[in-house]
Coordinates of C-alpha atoms (C1' of nucleotides) in Angstrom, one line a residue:
Chain H
M151 CA 135.2 38.5 -145.5
T152 CA 137.0 36.8 -142.7
P153 CA 140.5 36.1 -143.8
D154 CA 142.1 32.6 -143.7
K155 CA 138.8 30.8 -143.8
P156 CA 139.4 27.5 -145.7
R157 CA 138.0 27.4 -149.2
L158 CA 137.7 23.9 -150.8
R159 CA 136.4 22.8 -154.1
M160 CA 134.9 19.8 -155.6
A161 CA 136.0 19.8 -159.2
P162 CA 134.2 17.1 -161.2
S163 CA 134.5 16.8 -165.0
P164 CA 131.1 16.2 -166.6
T165 CA 132.2 13.0 -168.3
G166 CA 129.7 10.6 -166.8
S167 CA 127.5 9.8 -163.9
P168 CA 128.8 10.7 -160.5
H169 CA 131.3 8.2 -159.1
I170 CA 131.2 7.1 -155.5
G171 CA 134.8 7.9 -155.1
N172 CA 134.3 11.5 -156.2
I173 CA 131.4 11.8 -153.8
R174 CA 133.5 10.5 -151.0
T175 CA 136.1 13.1 -151.7
A176 CA 133.4 15.7 -151.8
V177 CA 132.3 14.5 -148.4
F178 CA 135.7 15.4 -147.1
D179 CA 135.6 18.8 -148.8
Y180 CA 132.2 19.5 -147.4
L181 CA 132.8 18.3 -143.9
Y182 CA 136.0 20.3 -143.6
A183 CA 134.5 23.4 -145.0
R184 CA 131.5 23.2 -142.6
H185 CA 133.8 22.3 -139.7
T186 CA 135.9 25.4 -140.2
G187 CA 133.2 27.7 -141.3
G188 CA 134.9 27.8 -144.7
T189 CA 133.5 27.7 -148.2
F190 CA 132.5 24.7 -150.2
I191 CA 132.9 25.3 -153.9
L192 CA 131.7 23.4 -157.0
R193 CA 133.8 23.9 -160.1
I194 CA 133.2 22.2 -163.4
E195 CA 136.2 20.9 -165.2
D196 CA 134.8 20.7 -168.7
T197 CA 138.0 21.0 -170.6
D198 CA 137.6 17.8 -172.5
R199 CA 135.1 18.4 -175.3
N200 CA 135.3 14.9 -176.5
R201 CA 134.3 13.2 -173.3
F202 CA 131.6 15.6 -172.4
V203 CA 128.4 13.9 -171.3
E204 CA 125.0 15.5 -171.5
G205 CA 123.3 15.6 -168.1
A206 CA 126.4 14.7 -166.2
L207 CA 126.5 18.0 -164.4
E208 CA 122.8 17.8 -163.5
E209 CA 123.4 14.4 -162.0
M210 CA 126.3 15.7 -160.0
M211 CA 124.3 18.5 -158.6
Y212 CA 121.5 16.2 -157.8
A213 CA 123.8 13.8 -156.0
L214 CA 125.4 16.5 -153.9
R215 CA 122.1 18.0 -152.9
W216 CA 120.6 14.6 -152.1
M217 CA 123.5 14.2 -149.7
G218 CA 122.7 17.5 -148.2
M219 CA 126.0 18.9 -149.4
Q220 CA 124.9 22.2 -151.0
W221 CA 127.8 24.2 -152.4
D222 CA 128.3 27.8 -151.5
E223 CA 129.8 28.9 -154.8
G224 CA 129.4 27.4 -158.2
P225 CA 126.7 26.5 -160.7
E226 CA 123.3 27.8 -159.7
A227 CA 124.9 29.3 -156.5
G228 CA 127.0 32.0 -158.0
G229 CA 130.0 33.5 -156.2
D230 CA 132.6 36.1 -156.6
F231 CA 135.2 33.9 -158.2
G232 CA 133.3 32.8 -161.3
P233 CA 132.8 31.7 -163.9
Y234 CA 132.8 28.2 -162.3
F235 CA 132.9 26.4 -165.6
Q236 CA 136.4 26.1 -167.0
S237 CA 135.1 26.2 -170.5
Q238 CA 134.2 29.8 -169.8
R239 CA 137.6 30.7 -168.6
L240 CA 139.7 30.0 -171.7
D241 CA 141.1 33.5 -172.0
I242 CA 142.4 33.3 -168.4
Y243 CA 144.3 30.1 -169.0
H244 CA 145.8 31.6 -172.2
Q245 CA 146.9 34.7 -170.3
Y246 CA 148.9 32.7 -167.9
A247 CA 150.1 30.2 -170.5
D248 CA 151.5 33.2 -172.5
R249 CA 153.1 34.6 -169.4
L250 CA 154.8 31.2 -168.8
V251 CA 156.0 31.1 -172.5
E252 CA 157.4 34.6 -172.1
Q253 CA 159.2 33.6 -168.9
G254 CA 160.6 30.6 -170.7
R255 CA 158.8 28.2 -168.5
A256 CA 156.5 26.9 -171.2
Y257 CA 156.9 26.5 -175.0
R258 CA 155.0 25.8 -178.1
C259 CA 155.3 22.2 -179.3
Y260 CA 154.7 21.5 -182.9
C261 CA 155.1 17.7 -182.7
T262 CA 152.4 15.9 -184.4
R263 CA 150.4 13.2 -182.7
E264 CA 151.9 10.8 -185.1
R265 CA 155.4 11.7 -184.1
L266 CA 154.5 11.4 -180.5
E267 CA 153.0 8.0 -181.1
E268 CA 156.1 6.9 -183.0
M269 CA 158.3 8.2 -180.2
R270 CA 156.3 6.2 -177.6
K271 CA 156.7 3.1 -179.6
V272 CA 160.4 3.5 -179.8
Q273 CA 160.6 4.1 -176.1
E274 CA 158.5 1.2 -175.3
A275 CA 160.6 -1.1 -177.5
A276 CA 163.8 0.2 -175.9
K277 CA 162.2 -0.2 -172.5
L278 CA 162.7 3.4 -171.7
P279 CA 160.4 5.4 -169.5
P280 CA 157.8 7.0 -171.7
G281 CA 157.8 10.7 -172.0
Y282 CA 158.2 13.7 -174.3
D283 CA 161.7 14.0 -175.7
R284 CA 161.6 17.9 -175.5
R285 CA 162.4 18.3 -179.1
C286 CA 160.6 21.7 -179.2
R287 CA 161.9 22.9 -175.9
N288 CA 164.7 24.9 -177.3
L289 CA 163.7 25.9 -180.8
S290 CA 165.2 28.9 -182.6
K291 CA 162.9 31.4 -184.2
E292 CA 163.6 29.9 -187.6
E293 CA 162.9 26.4 -186.5
S294 CA 159.7 27.4 -184.9
G295 CA 158.7 29.2 -188.1
T296 CA 159.3 26.1 -190.3
L297 CA 157.6 23.8 -187.9
A298 CA 154.6 26.1 -187.6
Q299 CA 154.0 25.6 -191.3
E300 CA 153.8 22.0 -190.9
N301 CA 151.6 22.2 -187.8
P302 CA 149.8 25.5 -187.4
N303 CA 148.1 24.3 -184.2
P304 CA 150.9 23.8 -181.7
V305 CA 150.2 22.8 -178.1
I306 CA 151.9 24.5 -175.2
R307 CA 154.1 22.5 -172.9
F308 CA 155.4 23.3 -169.5
A309 CA 159.2 23.2 -169.2
M310 CA 159.8 21.1 -166.1
N311 CA 162.9 21.7 -164.1
R312 CA 165.6 19.2 -165.1
D313 CA 167.6 19.1 -161.9
G314 CA 167.0 18.5 -158.3
T315 CA 163.7 17.4 -156.8
T316 CA 160.2 18.6 -156.4
E317 CA 158.9 18.2 -152.9
L318 CA 155.7 18.8 -151.2
D319 CA 154.0 18.2 -147.9
D320 CA 150.8 16.4 -147.9
V321 CA 148.5 16.2 -144.9
V322 CA 147.9 12.5 -145.2
R323 CA 151.2 11.5 -147.0
G324 CA 153.7 13.6 -145.2
H325 CA 156.7 14.9 -147.0
V326 CA 156.9 13.5 -150.5
S327 CA 159.8 13.9 -153.0
F328 CA 160.1 13.4 -156.7
R329 CA 163.1 13.5 -159.0
N330 CA 162.9 16.2 -161.5
D331 CA 165.0 14.3 -164.2
L332 CA 162.1 11.8 -164.4
Q333 CA 159.5 14.4 -164.9
D334 CA 157.8 15.0 -168.3
D335 CA 157.2 18.3 -170.1
F336 CA 153.5 18.0 -170.1
I337 CA 150.9 19.8 -172.2
I338 CA 149.2 22.7 -170.6
I339 CA 147.2 24.0 -173.6
K340 CA 145.9 21.6 -176.1
A341 CA 145.7 22.1 -179.8
D342 CA 142.1 23.0 -179.6
G343 CA 143.0 25.8 -177.2
F344 CA 141.6 24.2 -174.2
P345 CA 143.8 23.8 -171.1
T346 CA 144.6 20.4 -169.6
Y347 CA 143.6 19.5 -166.0
H348 CA 147.1 20.1 -164.8
F349 CA 147.1 23.7 -165.9
A350 CA 143.4 24.7 -165.5
S351 CA 143.1 23.4 -162.0
V352 CA 146.2 25.2 -160.7
V353 CA 145.2 28.5 -162.3
D354 CA 141.6 28.2 -161.0
D355 CA 142.7 27.0 -157.6
H356 CA 144.9 30.0 -157.3
L357 CA 142.4 32.5 -158.6
M358 CA 139.5 31.0 -156.6
K359 CA 141.7 31.2 -153.5
I360 CA 141.4 27.5 -152.8
T361 CA 143.3 26.8 -149.6
H362 CA 143.1 23.0 -149.5
V363 CA 143.2 20.7 -152.5
V364 CA 141.6 17.4 -151.5
R365 CA 141.7 14.8 -154.3
G366 CA 142.3 11.1 -154.7
D367 CA 145.7 9.5 -154.3
E368 CA 145.8 8.9 -158.0
W369 CA 146.8 12.5 -158.3
L370 CA 149.8 12.3 -156.1
S371 CA 152.0 11.3 -159.0
S372 CA 151.2 14.4 -160.9
A373 CA 151.4 16.7 -158.0
P374 CA 155.0 17.8 -158.9
K375 CA 153.6 19.2 -162.1
H376 CA 151.3 21.3 -160.2
V377 CA 153.9 22.4 -157.6
Q378 CA 156.1 23.6 -160.4
I379 CA 153.4 25.6 -162.0
Y380 CA 152.7 27.3 -158.7
E381 CA 156.4 28.1 -158.4
A382 CA 156.8 29.3 -161.9
L383 CA 153.9 31.7 -161.5
G384 CA 155.1 32.8 -158.2
W385 CA 152.0 31.6 -156.4
Q386 CA 151.6 29.9 -153.1
A387 CA 150.5 26.3 -153.4
P388 CA 147.5 25.1 -151.4
V389 CA 147.6 22.6 -148.6
W390 CA 147.7 19.2 -150.3
V391 CA 145.5 16.4 -149.2
H392 CA 145.6 13.1 -151.0
P393 CA 143.3 10.5 -149.4
S394 CA 143.6 7.0 -150.5
L395 CA 141.4 5.5 -153.1
I396 CA 138.4 3.3 -152.5
L397 CA 138.9 -0.2 -153.9
D398 CA 136.4 -2.7 -155.1
E399 CA 136.1 -6.2 -153.5
S400 CA 138.9 -7.5 -155.6
G401 CA 141.2 -4.8 -154.3
K402 CA 141.3 -2.8 -157.5
K403 CA 140.5 0.9 -158.0
L404 CA 136.7 1.2 -158.4
S405 CA 136.3 1.7 -162.1
K406 CA 133.5 2.0 -164.6
R407 CA 133.6 -1.7 -165.0
S408 CA 132.0 -2.1 -161.6
E409 CA 129.4 0.3 -162.7
A410 CA 126.7 -1.1 -160.4
Q411 CA 129.0 -0.3 -157.4
T412 CA 130.4 3.0 -158.5
R413 CA 127.5 4.8 -160.0
F414 CA 126.3 6.9 -157.1
L415 CA 122.8 7.4 -158.3
S416 CA 122.1 3.7 -158.1
Y417 CA 122.4 3.9 -154.4
I418 CA 119.8 6.6 -154.4
E419 CA 117.6 4.5 -156.6
D420 CA 118.0 1.5 -154.3
G421 CA 116.7 3.5 -151.5
Y422 CA 119.7 4.2 -149.3
L423 CA 119.3 7.2 -147.0
P424 CA 121.5 10.2 -147.3
E425 CA 122.4 10.0 -143.6
A426 CA 123.5 6.5 -143.9
M427 CA 125.5 7.2 -147.0
L428 CA 127.2 10.2 -145.4
N429 CA 128.0 8.3 -142.3
F430 CA 129.4 5.4 -144.4
L431 CA 131.4 7.4 -146.8
A432 CA 132.8 9.7 -144.1
T433 CA 134.0 6.9 -141.9
M434 CA 135.6 5.1 -144.8
G435 CA 139.0 6.5 -144.9
W436 CA 138.6 8.9 -142.0
S437 CA 138.3 8.3 -138.3
A438 CA 137.7 10.6 -135.3
G439 CA 140.1 8.3 -133.4
E440 CA 137.4 6.5 -131.4
D441 CA 135.5 3.2 -131.5
R442 CA 132.3 4.5 -132.9
K443 CA 129.9 3.6 -135.7
L444 CA 127.1 6.1 -135.8
Y445 CA 127.7 9.8 -136.5
S446 CA 125.0 12.3 -137.3
R447 CA 125.8 15.0 -139.9
E448 CA 126.3 17.5 -137.1
E449 CA 128.7 15.1 -135.3
L450 CA 130.6 14.6 -138.4
I451 CA 131.0 18.3 -139.0
E452 CA 132.0 18.9 -135.4
K453 CA 134.6 16.1 -135.4
F454 CA 136.0 16.1 -138.8
A455 CA 139.7 16.8 -139.1
L456 CA 142.0 16.4 -142.0
E457 CA 144.5 14.6 -139.7
G458 CA 142.1 11.8 -139.2
I459 CA 142.1 10.8 -142.8
T460 CA 143.6 7.4 -143.3
N461 CA 146.6 6.8 -145.6
H462 CA 145.8 3.3 -146.8
P463 CA 143.2 2.3 -149.4
A464 CA 139.9 1.1 -148.2
I465 CA 137.8 -1.7 -149.8
F466 CA 134.1 -0.9 -150.4
D467 CA 132.1 -3.0 -148.0
L468 CA 128.5 -3.2 -149.0
A469 CA 127.5 -5.3 -146.0
K470 CA 128.7 -2.5 -143.8
L471 CA 126.8 0.1 -145.7
N472 CA 123.7 -2.1 -145.4
D473 CA 124.1 -2.4 -141.7
L474 CA 124.4 1.3 -141.3
Q475 CA 121.4 1.7 -143.6
G476 CA 119.4 -0.5 -141.3
E477 CA 120.4 1.6 -138.3
Y478 CA 119.2 4.7 -139.9
I479 CA 115.9 3.2 -141.1
R480 CA 115.1 2.1 -137.6
M481 CA 115.9 5.5 -136.2
L482 CA 113.3 7.1 -138.4
A483 CA 109.9 8.1 -137.1
V484 CA 107.3 5.9 -138.6
E485 CA 105.7 9.0 -140.3
Q486 CA 109.0 9.7 -142.0
L487 CA 109.5 6.2 -143.1
A488 CA 106.0 6.1 -144.5
D489 CA 106.6 9.2 -146.4
M490 CA 109.7 7.6 -148.0
I491 CA 108.0 4.4 -148.8
Q492 CA 104.8 6.0 -150.2
P493 CA 106.1 6.9 -153.7
R494 CA 107.4 3.4 -154.1
L495 CA 104.1 1.9 -153.2
Q496 CA 102.4 4.2 -155.6
Q497 CA 104.8 3.0 -158.3
A498 CA 103.9 -0.6 -157.5
G499 CA 100.2 0.3 -157.8
Y500 CA 99.3 -0.5 -154.2
I501 CA 98.2 3.0 -153.3
G502 CA 96.9 6.0 -155.2
D503 CA 98.4 9.3 -155.7
S504 CA 96.9 11.0 -152.8
L505 CA 95.9 9.2 -149.6
A506 CA 92.8 9.8 -147.5
G507 CA 92.7 9.7 -143.7
D508 CA 92.1 5.9 -143.4
D509 CA 94.7 5.1 -146.0
I510 CA 97.3 7.1 -144.2
S511 CA 96.7 5.4 -140.9
Y512 CA 96.7 2.1 -142.6
L513 CA 100.1 2.9 -144.3
L514 CA 101.4 4.0 -140.9
R515 CA 100.5 0.7 -139.3
V516 CA 101.9 -1.3 -142.1
T517 CA 105.1 0.8 -142.0
A518 CA 105.5 0.3 -138.3
L519 CA 105.4 -3.5 -138.8
I520 CA 108.1 -3.6 -141.4
Q521 CA 110.4 -1.0 -140.1
D522 CA 112.7 -3.4 -138.2
R523 CA 113.0 -5.6 -141.2
L524 CA 113.5 -3.1 -144.0
V525 CA 116.9 -2.2 -145.2
L526 CA 116.5 -0.7 -148.7
L527 CA 113.6 1.5 -149.5
N528 CA 113.2 -0.4 -152.8
E529 CA 112.4 -3.6 -150.9
A530 CA 109.4 -2.0 -149.2
A531 CA 106.9 -2.6 -151.9
D532 CA 107.5 -6.3 -152.0
M533 CA 107.6 -6.4 -148.3
V534 CA 104.2 -4.9 -147.8
S535 CA 102.5 -6.4 -150.9
Y536 CA 100.1 -8.7 -149.0
F537 CA 98.8 -5.8 -147.0
Y538 CA 97.6 -4.3 -150.1
S539 CA 96.8 -7.1 -152.5
D540 CA 94.9 -10.3 -152.0
E541 CA 96.4 -11.7 -155.1
F542 CA 99.5 -13.4 -154.0
E543 CA 101.2 -16.7 -154.6
Y544 CA 102.2 -19.1 -151.8
D545 CA 105.8 -19.4 -151.3
E546 CA 106.6 -22.9 -152.7
K547 CA 108.9 -24.1 -150.0
G548 CA 106.6 -22.7 -147.3
A549 CA 103.6 -24.4 -148.8
R550 CA 105.3 -27.7 -148.8
K551 CA 106.4 -27.3 -145.3
H552 CA 103.3 -25.8 -143.7
L553 CA 100.3 -26.4 -145.9
A554 CA 100.9 -29.9 -147.2
K555 CA 100.2 -31.9 -144.1
D556 CA 97.1 -34.0 -143.7
T557 CA 96.2 -32.0 -140.6
T558 CA 96.3 -28.7 -142.3
P559 CA 92.7 -28.5 -143.6
A560 CA 91.4 -29.3 -140.1
I561 CA 93.7 -26.8 -138.5
L562 CA 92.6 -24.0 -140.9
K563 CA 89.0 -24.8 -140.5
A564 CA 89.4 -24.6 -136.7
V565 CA 91.2 -21.3 -137.0
I566 CA 88.5 -19.9 -139.2
S567 CA 85.8 -20.8 -136.9
K568 CA 87.5 -19.6 -133.8
L569 CA 88.5 -16.3 -135.4
S570 CA 85.1 -15.7 -136.7
D571 CA 83.9 -15.5 -133.1
V572 CA 86.5 -12.9 -132.1
N573 CA 84.6 -9.7 -131.6
S574 CA 87.4 -7.2 -130.7
W575 CA 89.9 -7.7 -133.5
T576 CA 93.0 -6.8 -131.5
V577 CA 96.5 -8.4 -131.2
G578 CA 95.7 -9.7 -127.7
D579 CA 92.4 -11.2 -128.6
I580 CA 93.7 -12.7 -131.9
E581 CA 96.5 -14.3 -130.1
S582 CA 94.3 -15.7 -127.4
A583 CA 92.0 -17.2 -130.0
M584 CA 94.8 -18.7 -131.9
R585 CA 96.3 -20.3 -128.8
A586 CA 92.9 -21.6 -127.9
V587 CA 92.8 -23.4 -131.2
A588 CA 96.1 -25.0 -130.4
D589 CA 94.8 -26.1 -127.1
D590 CA 91.6 -27.5 -128.5
L591 CA 93.5 -29.5 -131.1
A592 CA 96.2 -30.4 -128.6
V593 CA 99.0 -29.3 -130.9
K594 CA 101.8 -26.8 -130.5
A595 CA 100.9 -23.1 -131.2
A596 CA 103.5 -23.2 -134.0
D597 CA 101.5 -25.8 -135.8
I598 CA 98.6 -23.4 -136.0
I599 CA 100.7 -20.3 -136.6
H600 CA 102.7 -21.4 -139.6
P601 CA 99.9 -22.6 -141.8
T602 CA 98.0 -19.5 -140.8
R603 CA 100.9 -17.2 -141.8
M604 CA 101.1 -19.0 -145.1
A605 CA 97.4 -18.6 -145.7
V606 CA 97.3 -15.0 -144.8
T607 CA 100.6 -13.8 -146.3
G608 CA 101.8 -16.5 -148.6
R609 CA 105.2 -16.3 -146.9
T610 CA 107.1 -18.0 -144.2
W611 CA 108.5 -14.9 -142.7
G612 CA 107.5 -11.3 -141.8
P613 CA 106.2 -9.3 -138.9
G614 CA 104.5 -10.9 -135.9
L615 CA 101.5 -12.9 -137.1
F616 CA 99.0 -11.5 -134.7
E617 CA 100.1 -7.9 -135.4
L618 CA 99.9 -8.4 -139.1
M619 CA 96.5 -10.1 -138.8
E620 CA 95.1 -7.2 -136.8
V621 CA 96.2 -4.7 -139.5
I622 CA 94.9 -6.6 -142.4
G623 CA 91.5 -6.9 -140.7
K624 CA 89.2 -9.7 -139.7
S625 CA 87.2 -10.1 -142.9
R626 CA 90.2 -10.2 -145.2
V627 CA 92.1 -12.6 -142.9
V628 CA 89.1 -15.0 -142.8
A629 CA 88.6 -14.7 -146.5
R630 CA 92.2 -15.6 -147.1
L631 CA 92.0 -18.5 -144.7
E632 CA 88.9 -19.8 -146.5
R633 CA 90.5 -19.4 -149.9
C634 CA 93.5 -21.3 -148.8
A635 CA 91.6 -24.1 -147.1
G636 CA 89.4 -24.4 -150.2
G637 CA 92.4 -24.8 -152.4
L638 CA 93.9 -27.7 -150.4
Chain G
rG127 C1' 159.6 -1.4 -166.7
rG128 C1' 160.2 3.6 -164.1
rC129 C1' 158.3 6.5 -160.3
rG130 C1' 155.1 7.3 -156.1
rC131 C1' 151.9 5.7 -152.2
rC132 C1' 150.4 1.9 -148.7
rA133 C1' 150.8 -2.6 -145.2
rU134 C1' 146.7 -4.3 -137.5
rA135 C1' 141.4 -10.1 -137.9
rG136 C1' 137.7 -11.5 -144.2
rU137 C1' 136.2 -5.9 -144.2
rG138 C1' 136.3 -0.7 -142.1
rC139 C1' 138.7 1.6 -138.1
rA140 C1' 141.2 2.3 -132.7
rU141 C1' 145.7 1.9 -130.2
rC142 C1' 150.6 6.2 -132.2
rG143 C1' 157.3 3.1 -127.5
rG144 C1' 155.3 -0.3 -122.2
rU145 C1' 147.6 -2.8 -123.4
rU146 C1' 145.4 -9.9 -121.9
rA147 C1' 146.2 -5.4 -129.1
rG148 C1' 140.1 -2.5 -128.5
rC149 C1' 135.5 -1.5 -131.5
rA150 C1' 132.2 -2.2 -135.6
rC151 C1' 130.5 -5.1 -139.9
rG152 C1' 130.6 -10.0 -141.5
rC153 C1' 130.9 -15.1 -139.7
rG154 C1' 129.7 -19.2 -135.9
rG155 C1' 126.8 -20.4 -131.4
rC156 C1' 123.3 -19.3 -127.6
rU157 C1' 119.1 -16.5 -126.1
rC158 C1' 114.3 -14.0 -127.0
rU159 C1' 110.5 -15.9 -130.2
rU160 C1' 105.0 -18.1 -134.3
rU161 C1' 108.7 -17.0 -138.7
rC162 C1' 112.3 -13.4 -140.5
rA163 C1' 114.7 -9.4 -138.8
rA164 C1' 116.0 -6.4 -134.6
rG165 C1' 117.8 -6.9 -129.5
rG166 C1' 121.0 -9.4 -125.6
rC167 C1' 125.0 -12.8 -124.5
rC168 C1' 129.2 -15.8 -126.0
rG169 C1' 133.0 -17.2 -129.6
rA170 C1' 136.6 -17.8 -133.6
rG171 C1' 139.7 -14.3 -136.0
rA172 C1' 145.2 -9.6 -136.9
rG173 C1' 150.2 -6.6 -136.1
rA174 C1' 153.4 -9.7 -144.1
rG175 C1' 158.9 -11.4 -143.5
rG176 C1' 163.8 -9.9 -142.1
rG177 C1' 167.2 -6.7 -140.0
rG178 C1' 168.3 -2.6 -136.9
rU179 C1' 167.3 1.6 -132.8
rU180 C1' 165.7 1.0 -127.6
rC181 C1' 165.6 -1.4 -121.1
rA182 C1' 161.1 -2.0 -124.1
rA183 C1' 158.5 -2.1 -130.5
rC184 C1' 152.3 -3.1 -134.0
rU185 C1' 154.1 1.7 -133.0
rC186 C1' 160.7 4.7 -135.1
rC187 C1' 164.6 3.5 -139.3
rC188 C1' 166.3 0.2 -143.4
rC189 C1' 165.6 -3.9 -146.7
rU190 C1' 162.5 -7.7 -148.9
rU191 C1' 157.7 -9.2 -150.2
rG192 C1' 152.9 -7.9 -151.4
rG193 C1' 148.9 -4.5 -152.9
rC194 C1' 147.4 -0.2 -155.2
rG195 C1' 148.2 4.2 -158.2
rC196 C1' 150.4 7.2 -162.1
rC197 C1' 153.4 7.3 -166.5
rG198 C1' 147.5 10.7 -172.7
rC199 C1' 146.6 17.0 -176.9
rC200 C1' 141.5 12.1 -170.1
rA201 C1' 140.4 14.0 -165.8

RNA sequence: GGCGCCAUAGUGCAUCGGUUAGCACGCGGCUCUUUCAAGGCCGAGAGAGGGGUUCAACUCCCCUUGGCGCCGCCA
């Protein structure tokens, strides 16, 4: 193995559906690992049995793979540093926790939850900073024995340094310093024998030879805890990277409350493209130092650098995502787009499970017509509905505007008759015929075109009328015109 | 409340001591056009406030203000 190759991990806890912020962090991990030829690791932090959510891990893996960010080590990938589930590493944590206890850097705490709660109330009432009062930090053998009878399931707390400061250098924050007298003796092993995040992540990061810890800014406050554990165990701390958080439109941390916005899978369902999503997430909170919008995956990998990570929070801008999405949709080859749309049209019942030659070319022609206008894949079915179904309603406003005039019946009649004489049903000939109708009736082309569009599609907007008429076909177009004229 | 982080247009970024402060999204207008998009052109729009340092600060330092985050036997 090449020495000094960066090793980064994404360490989600399976407590819910993947969060957009987690995926963004993973993007940074992934991009840096790929940029440096390092290793991208997936580790599951399932140390909270109460919050475990069935299927959360599967959704996480699905999301990462959908983004094209396959991990090199972890669940379903294997690796030399497993197991990659913290719940399967309990003995390892205990081994190091015991070592810390022996060293005097950790201690068993027999305080009950009730006492802790009481203590917190008192602190709050006295407007004191909340935190454990260290009652169990210096217990004699006898005292421990007595307390053990009251509470046979003690937790293990880490004994934080009381003096001086804990300092660390962060790639995006620079040098950061924390006063030790304000630090709390936090729990490293819970009563159920499971480790807390603070402990498990440090032990695993060390054992898995993680070189760069990239995690949200929300973790910066607890970084001194981690730094002190590294010191106590005589381990070298990784390079710290704390990118800023992604905020919602109101400027708050994206939370479960804004589920529609944070749940990553909903973007997949809506039909965003992985490339657009990757481009968007990567350039939100990171910059290559240039005025540029579009980056392919390869360019992202080539240009990504930790130093380019921004140090201020970014507000999630859906309009910008949509703009990027549009760019990527338009970049697609028609065949690709058609493939992506196909399942959604099947779901809408417009096409069958397997398409024959003619159906395929029809789909391709339809797709070509909507490509410029399509943003989300899930809008496709509605957008192409009238190419597949003759049963459509007329847009109310459009009907009032374009079909309600006294002249409409005569216009439609003239269109029908002229179109019926068109032999070669091509865009050019259709257009000529339509314009001829306008000339014959001495009206503007628009006066012919709008009612015709309404009659043929039921809508006021869409692809070029002549193009769309060509694709729908002469007989269906004429039938629709007749139906419309007959209904007036 | 304590601690920590942050501060360029509405939003995302660029500029990192000397620029008419640049780009993109969004917004407004014009254009193309049968519509809607897309495209092209034009436009409005920013260095939170106050002190320093310096010949020179958006850029460095300090304070204030504001925003966010953390303060769980959750991660």
